[in-house]
Coordinates of C-alpha atoms in Angstrom, one line a residue:
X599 CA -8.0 -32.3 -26.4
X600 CA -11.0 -31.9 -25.4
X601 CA -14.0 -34.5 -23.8
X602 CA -17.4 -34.3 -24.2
X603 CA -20.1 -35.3 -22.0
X604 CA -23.6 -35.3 -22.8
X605 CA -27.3 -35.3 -21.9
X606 CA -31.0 -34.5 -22.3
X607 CA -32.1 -37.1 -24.5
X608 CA -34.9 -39.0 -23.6
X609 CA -38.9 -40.2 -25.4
X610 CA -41.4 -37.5 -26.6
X611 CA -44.2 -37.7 -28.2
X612 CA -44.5 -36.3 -31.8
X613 CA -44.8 -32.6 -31.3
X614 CA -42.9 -32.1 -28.7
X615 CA -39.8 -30.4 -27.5
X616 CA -36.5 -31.7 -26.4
X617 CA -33.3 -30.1 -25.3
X618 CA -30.0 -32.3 -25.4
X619 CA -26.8 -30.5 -23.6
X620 CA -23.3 -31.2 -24.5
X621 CA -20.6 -29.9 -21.9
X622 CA -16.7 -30.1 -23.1
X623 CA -13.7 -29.8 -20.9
X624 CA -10.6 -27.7 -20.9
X625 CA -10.0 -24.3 -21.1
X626 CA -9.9 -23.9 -25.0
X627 CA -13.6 -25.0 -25.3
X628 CA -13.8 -21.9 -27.3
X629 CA -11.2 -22.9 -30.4
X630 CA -13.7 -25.6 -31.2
X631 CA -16.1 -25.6 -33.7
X632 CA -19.3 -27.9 -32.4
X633 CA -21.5 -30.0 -34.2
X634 CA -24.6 -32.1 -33.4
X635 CA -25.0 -35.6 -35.4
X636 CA -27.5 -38.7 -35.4
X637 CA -27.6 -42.4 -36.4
X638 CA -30.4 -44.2 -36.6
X639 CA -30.7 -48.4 -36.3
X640 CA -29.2 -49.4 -40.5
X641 CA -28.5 -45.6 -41.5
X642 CA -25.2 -43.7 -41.9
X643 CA -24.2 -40.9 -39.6
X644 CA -26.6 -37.8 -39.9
X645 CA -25.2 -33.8 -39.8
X646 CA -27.7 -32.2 -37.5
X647 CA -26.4 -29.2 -37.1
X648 CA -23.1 -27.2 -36.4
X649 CA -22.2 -23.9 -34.8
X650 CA -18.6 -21.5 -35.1
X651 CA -16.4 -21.6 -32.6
X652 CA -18.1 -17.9 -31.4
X653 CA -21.8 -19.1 -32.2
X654 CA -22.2 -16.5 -34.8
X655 CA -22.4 -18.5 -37.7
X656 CA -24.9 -22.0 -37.8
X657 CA -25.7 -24.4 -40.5
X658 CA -28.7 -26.9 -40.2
X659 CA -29.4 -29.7 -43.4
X660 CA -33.0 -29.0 -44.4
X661 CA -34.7 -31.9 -42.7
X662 CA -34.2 -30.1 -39.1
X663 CA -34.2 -26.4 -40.5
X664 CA -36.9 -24.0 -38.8
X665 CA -37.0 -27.0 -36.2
X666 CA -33.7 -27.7 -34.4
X667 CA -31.4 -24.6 -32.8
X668 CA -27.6 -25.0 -32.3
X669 CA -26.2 -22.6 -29.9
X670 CA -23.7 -22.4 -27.0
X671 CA -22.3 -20.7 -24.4
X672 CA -18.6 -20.5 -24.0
X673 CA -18.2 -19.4 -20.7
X674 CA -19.9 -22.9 -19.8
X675 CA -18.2 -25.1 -21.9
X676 CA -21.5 -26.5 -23.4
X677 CA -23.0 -26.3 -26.7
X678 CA -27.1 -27.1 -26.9
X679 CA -29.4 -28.2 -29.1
X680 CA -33.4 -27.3 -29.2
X681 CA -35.2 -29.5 -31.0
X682 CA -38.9 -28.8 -31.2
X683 CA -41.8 -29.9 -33.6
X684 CA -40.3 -33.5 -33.2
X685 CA -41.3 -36.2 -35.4
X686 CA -40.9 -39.7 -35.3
X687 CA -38.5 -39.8 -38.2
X688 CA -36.3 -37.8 -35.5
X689 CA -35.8 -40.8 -33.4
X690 CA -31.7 -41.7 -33.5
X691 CA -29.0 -41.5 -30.9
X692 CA -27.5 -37.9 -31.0
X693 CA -23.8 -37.4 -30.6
X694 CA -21.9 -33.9 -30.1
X695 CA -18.6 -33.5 -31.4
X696 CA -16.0 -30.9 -31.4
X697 CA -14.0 -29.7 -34.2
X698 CA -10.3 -28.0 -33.3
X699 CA -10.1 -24.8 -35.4
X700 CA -7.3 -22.2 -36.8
X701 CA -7.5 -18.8 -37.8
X702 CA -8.5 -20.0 -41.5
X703 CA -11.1 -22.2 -40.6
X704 CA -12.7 -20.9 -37.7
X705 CA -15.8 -18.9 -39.7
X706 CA -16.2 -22.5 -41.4
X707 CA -19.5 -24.9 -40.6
X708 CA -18.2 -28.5 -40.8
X709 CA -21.0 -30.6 -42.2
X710 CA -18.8 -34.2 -42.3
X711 CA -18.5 -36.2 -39.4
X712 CA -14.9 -37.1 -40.4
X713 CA -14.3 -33.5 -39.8
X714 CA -15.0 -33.7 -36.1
X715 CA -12.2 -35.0 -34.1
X716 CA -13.7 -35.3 -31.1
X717 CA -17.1 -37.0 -29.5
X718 CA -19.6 -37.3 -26.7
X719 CA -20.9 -40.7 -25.7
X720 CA -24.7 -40.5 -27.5
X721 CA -28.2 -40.0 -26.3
X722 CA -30.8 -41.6 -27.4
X723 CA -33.9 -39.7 -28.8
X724 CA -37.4 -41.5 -29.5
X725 CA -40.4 -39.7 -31.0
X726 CA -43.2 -41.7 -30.9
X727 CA -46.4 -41.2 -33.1

């Protein structure tokens, strides 16, 4: 198991740059695939972006691609996510969530939220015009 704590959200104005933190417990922080998500008020559950349990492989849908950044660092138990070039259509809460991998699935990028077992309490992100 694994819990997830997060921060960095906060109000930006359109153009600008935010950088949300997500910091997991435990000591098998690395076995877990991560994955950044986002809801908005009367809208189902967004993929964001997702990152290997190594960071070497990322996947991004194309309304954040060239925009938002996954990465992490393992011997910190935290995965990141750079978002820059905001726009107002941005503006959700933003969970992270961990995915438990095996040696099968652990080059995999899991785009589903139901894939995710595991969550962090939400940030709020507003872009304003």
């Amino acid at each position: 198991q694994v819990q997830l704590v997060q921060s960095g959200g906060g109000s930006v104005q359109a153009g600008g740059s935010l950088r949300l933190s997500c910091a997991g417990s435990g000591r098998s922080f690395s076995n877990y695939a991560m994955g950044w998500f986002r809801q908005a008020p009367g809208k189902e559950r967004e993929f964001v972006a997702s990152i290997s349990y190594n960071g070497v492989n990322t996947g991004y849908p194309n309304s954040v691609k060239g925009r938002f950044t996954i990465s992490r660092d393992n011997a910190k138990n935290t995965v990141y996510l750079q978002m820059n070039s905001l726009k107002p259509e941005d503006t959700a809460v933003y969970y992270c969530a961990a995915h438990l991998v095996n040696s099968a699935s652990k080059w995999r990028i899991f785009v589903q939220a139901a894939e995710y077992e595991y969550w962090g309490q939400g940030t709020q992100v507003t872009v304003s015009a």
